[in-house]
PDB file of C-alpha atoms in Angstrom:
ATOM      1  CA  MET A 297       3.114 -12.872  11.190  1.00  0.00           C
ATOM      2  CA  MET A 298       2.013 -14.571   7.971  1.00  0.00           C
ATOM      3  CA  THR A 299       0.888 -12.946   4.733  1.00  0.00           C
ATOM      4  CA  GLN A 300      -2.880 -12.574   4.927  1.00  0.00           C
ATOM      5  CA  SER A 301      -5.104 -14.192   2.348  1.00  0.00           C
ATOM      6  CA  LEU A 302      -6.237 -12.026  -0.521  1.00  0.00           C
ATOM      7  CA  PRO A 303      -9.921 -11.304  -1.055  1.00  0.00           C
ATOM      8  CA  GLU A 304     -11.630 -13.660  -3.486  1.00  0.00           C
ATOM      9  CA  LYS A 305     -13.001 -10.850  -5.650  1.00  0.00           C
ATOM     10  CA  SER A 306     -10.323  -9.295  -7.883  1.00  0.00           C
ATOM     11  CA  PHE A 307     -10.550  -5.505  -7.850  1.00  0.00           C
ATOM     12  CA  ARG A 308      -8.938  -3.510 -10.678  1.00  0.00           C
ATOM     13  CA  PHE A 309      -7.273  -0.134 -10.293  1.00  0.00           C
ATOM     14  CA  ALA A 310      -6.437   2.342 -13.075  1.00  0.00           C
ATOM     15  CA  LEU A 311      -3.197   4.316 -12.932  1.00  0.00           C
ATOM     16  CA  PRO A 312      -2.252   7.124 -15.303  1.00  0.00           C
ATOM     17  CA  THR A 313       1.025   6.505 -17.154  1.00  0.00           C
ATOM     18  CA  ASN A 314       2.845   8.312 -19.945  1.00  0.00           C
ATOM     19  CA  LEU A 315       1.224   5.815 -22.340  1.00  0.00           C
ATOM     20  CA  GLY A 316      -2.314   6.330 -21.011  1.00  0.00           C
ATOM     21  CA  LYS A 317      -4.208   4.583 -18.253  1.00  0.00           C
ATOM     22  CA  LYS A 318      -3.167   1.063 -17.279  1.00  0.00           C
ATOM     23  CA  HIS A 319      -5.275  -1.273 -15.166  1.00  0.00           C
ATOM     24  CA  PHE A 320      -3.776  -3.352 -12.371  1.00  0.00           C
ATOM     25  CA  ALA A 321      -5.236  -5.858  -9.924  1.00  0.00           C
ATOM     26  CA  ILE A 322      -5.236  -4.484  -6.378  1.00  0.00           C
ATOM     27  CA  GLN A 323      -3.491  -7.695  -5.263  1.00  0.00           C
ATOM     28  CA  GLN A 324      -0.454  -6.771  -7.400  1.00  0.00           C
ATOM     29  CA  ILE A 325       0.182  -3.573  -5.432  1.00  0.00           C
ATOM     30  CA  ILE A 326       2.440  -4.104  -2.414  1.00  0.00           C
ATOM     31  CA  ARG A 327       2.893  -0.508  -1.289  1.00  0.00           C
ATOM     32  CA  LEU A 328       2.800   3.113  -2.373  1.00  0.00           C
ATOM     33  CA  GLU A 329       5.563   5.495  -1.382  1.00  0.00           C
ATOM     34  CA  SER A 330       5.341   9.280  -1.457  1.00  0.00           C
ATOM     35  CA  ASP A 331       8.001  11.406  -3.118  1.00  0.00           C
ATOM     36  CA  SER A 332       6.886  15.036  -2.857  1.00  0.00           C
ATOM     37  CA  ASN A 333       3.951  15.467  -5.296  1.00  0.00           C
ATOM     38  CA  TYR A 334       4.592  12.069  -6.861  1.00  0.00           C
ATOM     39  CA  THR A 335       3.940   8.520  -5.724  1.00  0.00           C
ATOM     40  CA  TYR A 336       5.905   5.359  -6.459  1.00  0.00           C
ATOM     41  CA  VAL A 337       3.622   2.333  -6.789  1.00  0.00           C
ATOM     42  CA  HIS A 338       5.483  -0.890  -5.965  1.00  0.00           C
ATOM     43  CA  PHE A 339       4.137  -4.117  -7.477  1.00  0.00           C
ATOM     44  CA  SER A 340       4.681  -7.793  -6.778  1.00  0.00           C
ATOM     45  CA  ASP A 341       5.375  -8.637 -10.422  1.00  0.00           C
ATOM     46  CA  ARG A 342       6.889  -5.543 -12.119  1.00  0.00           C
ATOM     47  CA  LYS A 343       9.101  -2.519 -11.596  1.00  0.00           C
ATOM     48  CA  PRO A 344       7.770   0.445  -9.579  1.00  0.00           C
ATOM     49  CA  LEU A 345       5.674   2.989 -11.434  1.00  0.00           C
ATOM     50  CA  LEU A 346       5.984   6.729 -10.773  1.00  0.00           C
ATOM     51  CA  VAL A 347       2.611   8.510 -10.821  1.00  0.00           C
ATOM     52  CA  ALA A 348       2.050  12.286 -10.674  1.00  0.00           C
ATOM     53  CA  ARG A 349      -0.430  12.172  -7.792  1.00  0.00           C
ATOM     54  CA  VAL A 350      -0.084  12.704  -4.054  1.00  0.00           C
ATOM     55  CA  LEU A 351      -0.343   9.764  -1.676  1.00  0.00           C
ATOM     56  CA  ARG A 352      -3.470  11.200  -0.028  1.00  0.00           C
ATOM     57  CA  GLU A 353      -5.470  10.688  -3.254  1.00  0.00           C
ATOM     58  CA  PHE A 354      -4.518   7.017  -3.299  1.00  0.00           C
ATOM     59  CA  GLU A 355      -5.301   6.622   0.406  1.00  0.00           C
ATOM     60  CA  VAL A 356      -8.898   7.724  -0.128  1.00  0.00           C
ATOM     61  CA  LEU A 357      -9.353   5.225  -2.968  1.00  0.00           C
ATOM     62  CA  LEU A 358      -7.452   2.258  -1.541  1.00  0.00           C
ATOM     63  CA  LYS A 359      -8.257   2.300   2.189  1.00  0.00           C
ATOM     64  CA  PRO A 360     -11.544   0.381   1.654  1.00  0.00           C
ATOM     65  CA  MET A 361      -9.504  -2.263  -0.233  1.00  0.00           C
ATOM     66  CA  GLY A 362      -7.281  -3.099   2.738  1.00  0.00           C
ATOM     67  CA  PHE A 363      -4.532  -0.494   2.474  1.00  0.00           C
ATOM     68  CA  ILE A 364      -3.111   1.130   5.610  1.00  0.00           C
ATOM     69  CA  ARG A 365      -1.398   4.523   5.929  1.00  0.00           C
ATOM     70  CA  THR A 366       1.526   3.712   8.207  1.00  0.00           C
ATOM     71  CA  HIS A 367       3.505   6.904   7.788  1.00  0.00           C
ATOM     72  CA  ARG A 368       3.226  10.203   5.929  1.00  0.00           C
ATOM     73  CA  SER A 369       5.199   8.582   3.114  1.00  0.00           C
ATOM     74  CA  HIS A 370       3.808   5.009   3.064  1.00  0.00           C
ATOM     75  CA  LEU A 371       0.526   3.336   2.175  1.00  0.00           C
ATOM     76  CA  ILE A 372       0.766  -0.439   2.337  1.00  0.00           C
ATOM     77  CA  ASN A 373      -1.378  -3.350   1.203  1.00  0.00           C
ATOM     78  CA  LYS A 374      -2.412  -5.261   4.322  1.00  0.00           C
ATOM     79  CA  HIS A 375      -2.310  -8.528   2.380  1.00  0.00           C
ATOM     80  CA  HIS A 376       1.433  -8.269   1.680  1.00  0.00           C
ATOM     81  CA  ILE A 377       2.551  -7.846   5.313  1.00  0.00           C
ATOM     82  CA  THR A 378       4.933 -10.590   6.445  1.00  0.00           C
ATOM     83  CA  GLY A 379       6.093  -9.195   9.777  1.00  0.00           C
ATOM     84  CA  LEU A 380       6.365  -6.358  12.250  1.00  0.00           C
ATOM     85  CA  ASP A 381       9.565  -5.562  14.130  1.00  0.00           C
ATOM     86  CA  ALA A 382      10.216  -3.802  17.430  1.00  0.00           C
ATOM     87  CA  GLU A 383      11.961  -0.900  15.666  1.00  0.00           C
ATOM     88  CA  GLY A 384       8.710   0.279  14.060  1.00  0.00           C
ATOM     89  CA  PHE A 385       8.985  -1.241  10.591  1.00  0.00           C
ATOM     90  CA  ILE A 386       6.628  -3.521   8.687  1.00  0.00           C
ATOM     91  CA  SER A 387       8.182  -6.244   6.518  1.00  0.00           C
ATOM     92  CA  LEU A 388       6.481  -6.852   3.196  1.00  0.00           C
ATOM     93  CA  SER A 389       6.325  -9.745   0.741  1.00  0.00           C
ATOM     94  CA  ASP A 390       8.930  -8.181  -1.589  1.00  0.00           C
ATOM     95  CA  ASP A 391      11.466  -8.062   1.301  1.00  0.00           C
ATOM     96  CA  SER A 392      11.057  -4.283   1.607  1.00  0.00           C
ATOM     97  CA  LYS A 393      10.266  -2.462   4.829  1.00  0.00           C
ATOM     98  CA  ALA A 394       7.877   0.394   5.499  1.00  0.00           C
ATOM     99  CA  ALA A 395       8.110   2.718   8.484  1.00  0.00           C
ATOM    100  CA  ILE A 396       5.371   3.135  11.056  1.00  0.00           C
ATOM    101  CA  SER A 397       5.177   6.584  12.607  1.00  0.00           C
ATOM    102  CA  ARG A 398       5.126   6.698  16.401  1.00  0.00           C
ATOM    103  CA  ARG A 399       1.774   8.493  16.414  1.00  0.00           C
ATOM    104  CA  LYS A 400       0.123   5.867  14.199  1.00  0.00           C
ATOM    105  CA  ARG A 401       1.697   2.758  15.757  1.00  0.00           C
ATOM    106  CA  LYS A 402      -1.323   1.639  17.844  1.00  0.00           C
ATOM    107  CA  ILE A 403      -3.785   2.390  15.043  1.00  0.00           C
ATOM    108  CA  VAL A 404      -1.685   0.507  12.479  1.00  0.00           C
ATOM    109  CA  ILE A 405      -1.278  -2.548  14.740  1.00  0.00           C
ATOM    110  CA  ASN A 406      -5.055  -2.644  15.323  1.00  0.00           C
ATOM    111  CA  GLU A 407      -5.695  -2.418  11.567  1.00  0.00           C
ATOM    112  CA  ILE A 408      -3.175  -5.174  10.840  1.00  0.00           C
ATOM    113  CA  ASN A 409      -4.813  -7.468  13.372  1.00  0.00           C
ATOM    114  CA  SER A 410      -8.388  -6.782  12.243  1.00  0.00           C
ATOM    115  CA  PRO A 411      -9.822  -9.017   9.490  1.00  0.00           C
ATOM    116  CA  PHE A 412     -10.280  -7.573   6.022  1.00  0.00           C
ATOM    117  CA  ILE A 413     -13.871  -7.285   4.843  1.00  0.00           C
ATOM    118  CA  ALA A 414     -14.352  -6.229   1.212  1.00  0.00           C
ATOM    119  CA  ALA A 415     -17.250  -3.911   0.487  1.00  0.00           C
TER     120      ALA A 415
END
């Protein structure tokens, strides 16, 4: 499976940091990983950022932008997927892997295979 092309329009996303809000292009975000009431945001061009928000809040905002909830602890950017293995993991462009829960496997595979249409 090849990395999917990114949408032509560049969407920006604001994240709260200890230095105030910072704006990032959606294309820079590879995945978000839950850690209790915090979320690690993993980028293609910088170190992960820890944000004091639950993953569900990000899911609501980012799902229309091509993000997929693959597991209770992972929200991934569809455009950074490089592969899918038989063990239930998605390979991403930064060589990381994200789990797919057994219950969501069919839904996730359908979402991966469907084309992305930006609103």
